[in-house]
Short mmCIF file of C-alpha atoms in Angstrom, two decimals:
data_model
loop_
_atom_site.label_atom_id
_atom_site.label_comp_id
_atom_site.label_asym_id
_atom_site.label_seq_id
_atom_site.Cartn_x
_atom_site.Cartn_y
_atom_site.Cartn_z
CA SER A 1031 61.52 107.31 169.84
CA GLN A 1032 61.50 103.53 169.75
CA LYS A 1033 60.66 102.04 166.43
CA ILE A 1034 60.50 98.65 164.72
CA GLU A 1035 60.52 98.64 160.94
CA GLN A 1036 59.64 95.90 158.55
CA ASN A 1037 59.31 96.27 154.82
CA SER A 1038 55.69 97.23 154.37
CA GLU A 1039 55.71 96.26 150.71
CA ALA A 1040 54.74 92.71 149.90
CA LEU A 1041 57.51 90.34 148.97
CA ASN A 1042 56.75 88.20 145.93
CA ILE A 1043 59.01 85.26 145.15
CA GLN A 1044 58.92 82.09 143.11
CA GLU A 1045 58.40 78.72 144.70
CA GLY A 1046 61.70 77.08 145.62
CA LYS A 1047 63.56 80.36 146.12
CA THR A 1048 64.73 81.74 149.45
CA ALA A 1049 62.65 84.51 150.99
CA THR A 1050 64.49 87.04 153.15
CA LEU A 1051 62.58 89.41 155.40
CA THR A 1052 64.12 92.27 157.35
CA CYS A 1053 63.38 93.70 160.76
CA ASN A 1054 65.18 96.86 161.87
CA TYR A 1055 64.79 98.55 165.20
CA THR A 1056 65.97 101.74 166.85
CA ASN A 1057 66.35 102.80 170.46
CA TYR A 1058 65.82 99.33 171.84
CA SER A 1059 68.24 96.94 173.47
CA PRO A 1060 66.15 93.79 173.39
CA ALA A 1061 67.23 90.67 175.21
CA TYR A 1062 65.62 88.70 172.41
CA LEU A 1063 63.65 89.02 169.22
CA GLN A 1064 60.85 86.82 167.93
CA TRP A 1065 59.26 86.06 164.60
CA TYR A 1066 55.61 85.20 164.17
CA ARG A 1067 53.50 84.18 161.21
CA GLN A 1068 49.98 85.49 160.75
CA ASP A 1069 47.41 84.28 158.27
CA PRO A 1070 44.43 86.49 157.35
CA GLY A 1071 41.82 86.69 160.09
CA ARG A 1072 43.86 84.61 162.52
CA GLY A 1073 46.13 85.21 165.47
CA PRO A 1074 49.92 85.23 165.10
CA VAL A 1075 51.74 81.94 165.50
CA PHE A 1076 55.19 81.82 167.09
CA LEU A 1077 57.99 80.65 164.82
CA LEU A 1078 61.41 81.42 166.28
CA LEU A 1079 63.08 83.28 169.12
CA ILE A 1080 66.68 84.46 169.01
CA ARG A 1081 68.55 85.91 171.97
CA GLU A 1082 70.95 88.84 171.95
CA ASN A 1083 73.96 86.57 172.42
CA GLU A 1084 72.97 84.33 169.49
CA LYS A 1085 73.95 85.18 165.96
CA GLU A 1086 71.81 82.66 164.17
CA LYS A 1087 69.08 80.15 164.84
CA ARG A 1088 67.53 77.55 162.57
CA LYS A 1089 64.36 75.49 162.54
CA GLU A 1090 63.71 73.28 159.55
CA ARG A 1091 63.55 75.63 156.53
CA LEU A 1092 63.64 78.74 158.69
CA LYS A 1093 66.70 80.71 159.71
CA VAL A 1094 66.94 83.87 161.77
CA THR A 1095 69.95 86.09 162.30
CA PHE A 1096 70.31 88.82 164.88
CA ASP A 1097 72.85 91.61 164.65
CA THR A 1098 72.66 93.80 167.75
CA THR A 1099 75.26 96.19 166.34
CA LEU A 1100 73.24 96.84 163.20
CA LYS A 1101 70.01 96.51 165.20
CA GLN A 1102 68.67 94.18 162.60
CA SER A 1103 67.24 90.70 162.25
CA LEU A 1104 66.92 88.78 159.01
CA PHE A 1105 64.38 85.98 158.59
CA HIS A 1106 64.97 83.46 155.83
CA ILE A 1107 62.67 80.79 154.44
CA THR A 1108 64.55 78.41 152.18
CA ALA A 1109 62.90 76.30 149.46
CA SER A 1110 59.79 78.44 149.83
CA GLN A 1111 56.38 76.97 149.11
CA PRO A 1112 53.01 78.59 148.32
CA ALA A 1113 51.88 77.47 151.80
CA ASP A 1114 54.49 79.86 153.24
CA SER A 1115 52.44 82.79 151.94
CA ALA A 1116 51.43 84.84 154.98
CA THR A 1117 52.36 87.97 156.89
CA TYR A 1118 55.48 87.67 159.02
CA LEU A 1119 55.87 89.81 162.11
CA CYS A 1120 58.94 90.49 164.16
CA ALA A 1121 58.51 91.33 167.83
CA LEU A 1122 60.78 92.65 170.55
CA ASP A 1123 60.40 92.33 174.26
CA THR A 1124 60.75 95.79 175.68
CA GLY A 1125 61.49 94.51 179.18
CA ARG A 1126 58.04 95.37 180.42
CA ARG A 1127 56.44 91.97 179.83
CA ALA A 1128 55.04 93.35 176.60
CA LEU A 1129 55.83 92.50 173.04
CA THR A 1130 56.25 95.34 170.58
CA PHE A 1131 55.50 94.22 167.06
CA GLY A 1132 56.61 95.47 163.70
CA SER A 1133 53.96 96.15 161.10
CA GLY A 1134 54.72 92.90 159.29
CA THR A 1135 55.76 91.93 155.80
CA ARG A 1136 53.39 90.05 153.54
CA LEU A 1137 55.07 87.21 151.69
CA GLN A 1138 53.52 85.79 148.54
CA VAL A 1139 55.10 82.65 147.09
CA GLN A 1140 54.11 82.04 143.50
CA PRO A 1141 53.84 78.43 142.28
CA LYS B 1027 46.13 70.89 175.09
CA ALA B 1028 43.41 73.13 173.80
CA GLY B 1029 44.62 76.45 172.49
CA VAL B 1030 43.63 79.95 173.50
CA THR B 1031 39.95 80.57 172.88
CA GLN B 1032 38.23 83.90 172.45
CA THR B 1033 34.57 84.73 172.40
CA PRO B 1034 32.77 86.06 170.58
CA ARG B 1035 34.60 85.78 167.27
CA TYR B 1036 32.69 88.59 165.64
CA LEU B 1037 30.82 91.53 167.07
CA ILE B 1038 29.02 94.56 165.69
CA LYS B 1039 28.31 97.50 167.96
CA THR B 1040 27.32 101.12 167.55
CA ARG B 1041 29.14 104.19 168.78
CA GLY B 1042 28.67 104.90 172.44
CA GLN B 1043 27.96 101.31 173.40
CA GLN B 1044 30.26 99.17 175.48
CA VAL B 1045 31.59 95.70 174.79
CA THR B 1046 33.12 92.85 176.77
CA LEU B 1047 35.41 90.31 175.16
CA SER B 1048 36.45 87.04 176.75
CA CYS B 1049 39.63 85.00 176.60
CA SER B 1050 40.36 81.53 177.97
CA PRO B 1051 44.09 80.83 178.09
CA ILE B 1052 45.82 77.52 177.55
CA SER B 1053 45.39 75.32 180.60
CA GLY B 1054 48.12 76.10 183.13
CA HIS B 1055 48.98 79.46 181.63
CA ARG B 1056 48.69 82.27 184.14
CA SER B 1057 49.72 85.27 182.07
CA VAL B 1058 47.22 86.78 179.66
CA SER B 1059 47.98 89.69 177.36
CA TRP B 1060 45.63 91.64 175.13
CA TYR B 1061 46.48 93.31 171.84
CA GLN B 1062 44.62 95.45 169.36
CA GLN B 1063 45.35 95.01 165.68
CA THR B 1064 44.33 97.51 163.00
CA PRO B 1065 45.57 97.97 159.44
CA GLY B 1066 46.93 101.42 160.26
CA GLN B 1067 48.59 100.82 163.63
CA GLY B 1068 49.38 97.13 163.46
CA LEU B 1069 49.51 95.05 166.63
CA GLN B 1070 49.51 97.16 169.77
CA PHE B 1071 49.80 96.00 173.36
CA LEU B 1072 46.84 96.79 175.60
CA PHE B 1073 47.60 95.14 178.95
CA GLU B 1074 48.89 92.03 180.66
CA TYR B 1075 47.41 90.18 183.62
CA PHE B 1076 48.95 87.62 185.92
CA SER B 1077 47.27 86.05 188.92
CA GLU B 1078 44.34 88.46 188.67
CA THR B 1079 46.64 91.50 188.74
CA GLN B 1080 47.34 93.88 185.91
CA ARG B 1081 51.12 93.97 185.65
CA ASN B 1082 51.54 96.14 182.62
CA LYS B 1083 49.51 98.51 180.49
CA GLY B 1084 49.98 99.99 177.04
CA ASN B 1085 49.15 103.47 175.85
CA PHE B 1086 45.40 103.22 175.51
CA PRO B 1087 42.74 105.46 177.05
CA GLY B 1088 40.94 104.50 180.22
CA ARG B 1089 37.95 103.33 178.17
CA PHE B 1090 39.91 100.13 177.71
CA SER B 1091 39.99 97.98 180.82
CA GLY B 1092 40.37 94.37 181.71
CA ARG B 1093 40.37 91.85 184.46
CA GLN B 1094 41.48 88.32 185.16
CA PHE B 1095 39.68 85.70 187.18
CA SER B 1096 41.09 83.11 189.55
CA ASN B 1097 40.95 80.46 186.81
CA SER B 1098 43.13 82.74 184.62
CA ARG B 1099 40.32 83.52 182.22
CA SER B 1100 40.35 87.16 181.25
CA GLU B 1101 37.94 89.75 179.97
CA MET B 1102 38.51 93.10 178.42
CA ASN B 1103 35.96 95.86 178.28
CA VAL B 1104 35.73 98.88 176.03
CA SER B 1105 33.28 101.57 177.08
CA THR B 1106 31.84 104.39 175.00
CA LEU B 1107 32.87 102.80 171.73
CA GLU B 1108 34.29 104.93 168.96
CA LEU B 1109 34.55 104.16 165.26
CA GLY B 1110 38.32 103.88 165.65
CA ASP B 1111 37.90 100.98 168.06
CA SER B 1112 37.03 98.75 165.13
CA ALA B 1113 39.80 96.18 165.15
CA LEU B 1114 40.85 92.62 165.71
CA TYR B 1115 41.36 92.09 169.44
CA LEU B 1116 43.82 89.36 170.21
CA CYS B 1117 44.48 87.59 173.45
CA ALA B 1118 47.72 85.72 174.12
CA SER B 1119 48.70 83.49 177.01
CA SER B 1120 51.92 82.17 178.45
CA LEU B 1121 52.97 80.24 181.55
CA GLU B 1122 54.35 83.21 183.40
CA TYR B 1123 55.15 85.75 180.82
CA GLN B 1124 57.55 83.42 179.14
CA GLU B 1125 58.91 84.79 175.96
CA THR B 1126 56.64 82.86 173.64
CA GLN B 1127 53.10 84.14 173.41
CA TYR B 1128 50.32 81.81 172.28
CA PHE B 1129 47.63 83.78 170.52
CA GLY B 1130 43.95 83.10 170.19
CA PRO B 1131 42.03 83.57 166.94
CA GLY B 1132 40.87 87.04 167.95
CA THR B 1133 37.57 88.87 168.17
CA ARG B 1134 36.72 91.04 165.20
CA LEU B 1135 34.90 94.14 166.47
CA LEU B 1136 33.12 96.47 164.09
CA VAL B 1137 31.82 99.76 165.45
CA LEU B 1138 29.19 101.49 163.33
#
């Protein structure tokens, strides 16, 4: 069956360090993968989209990689700040005009 | 541009009742998708509407239905509520199912 896996355990890091979040998927061949940020009680906010023919994409302190052979995406936040604390969701388009989301990883950046 | 708005923000219902949630997309956006989010199941796709037509549907029972109006506003309805329907219901809009989805703040539904 199709599955998207994100580390369900919270990731705790110190301010200034790089946070790396993982998204693995099976039985999909997505044309692209997205990352969203969600704060408690609020809707997800789009961060980055990376296409299957792109290896890496950057936006300010954010970097996403996409390895279609490993079926994995890595999401990095460099020089992390306490304000980066949130849940980060990866999402795949399944080709049916529907996003399938992972369960999310909660990031806690300690000052 | 104003973002996606959802009303009401919070709702308490009892089992067996029905509920209607409303979503106003970003101006000019014609695609509206609905998602259910629970701690156990995460974010799950309910359905997507475009130009008043349902184009896609997730794996939810027929108690969950929706519609879209000519101004792109959308409503979803849940009939015969069950305790397990307690969730955050999120609406997202895009121009024409472009890849990026713009989410509203959600409606928190509690079924007692």
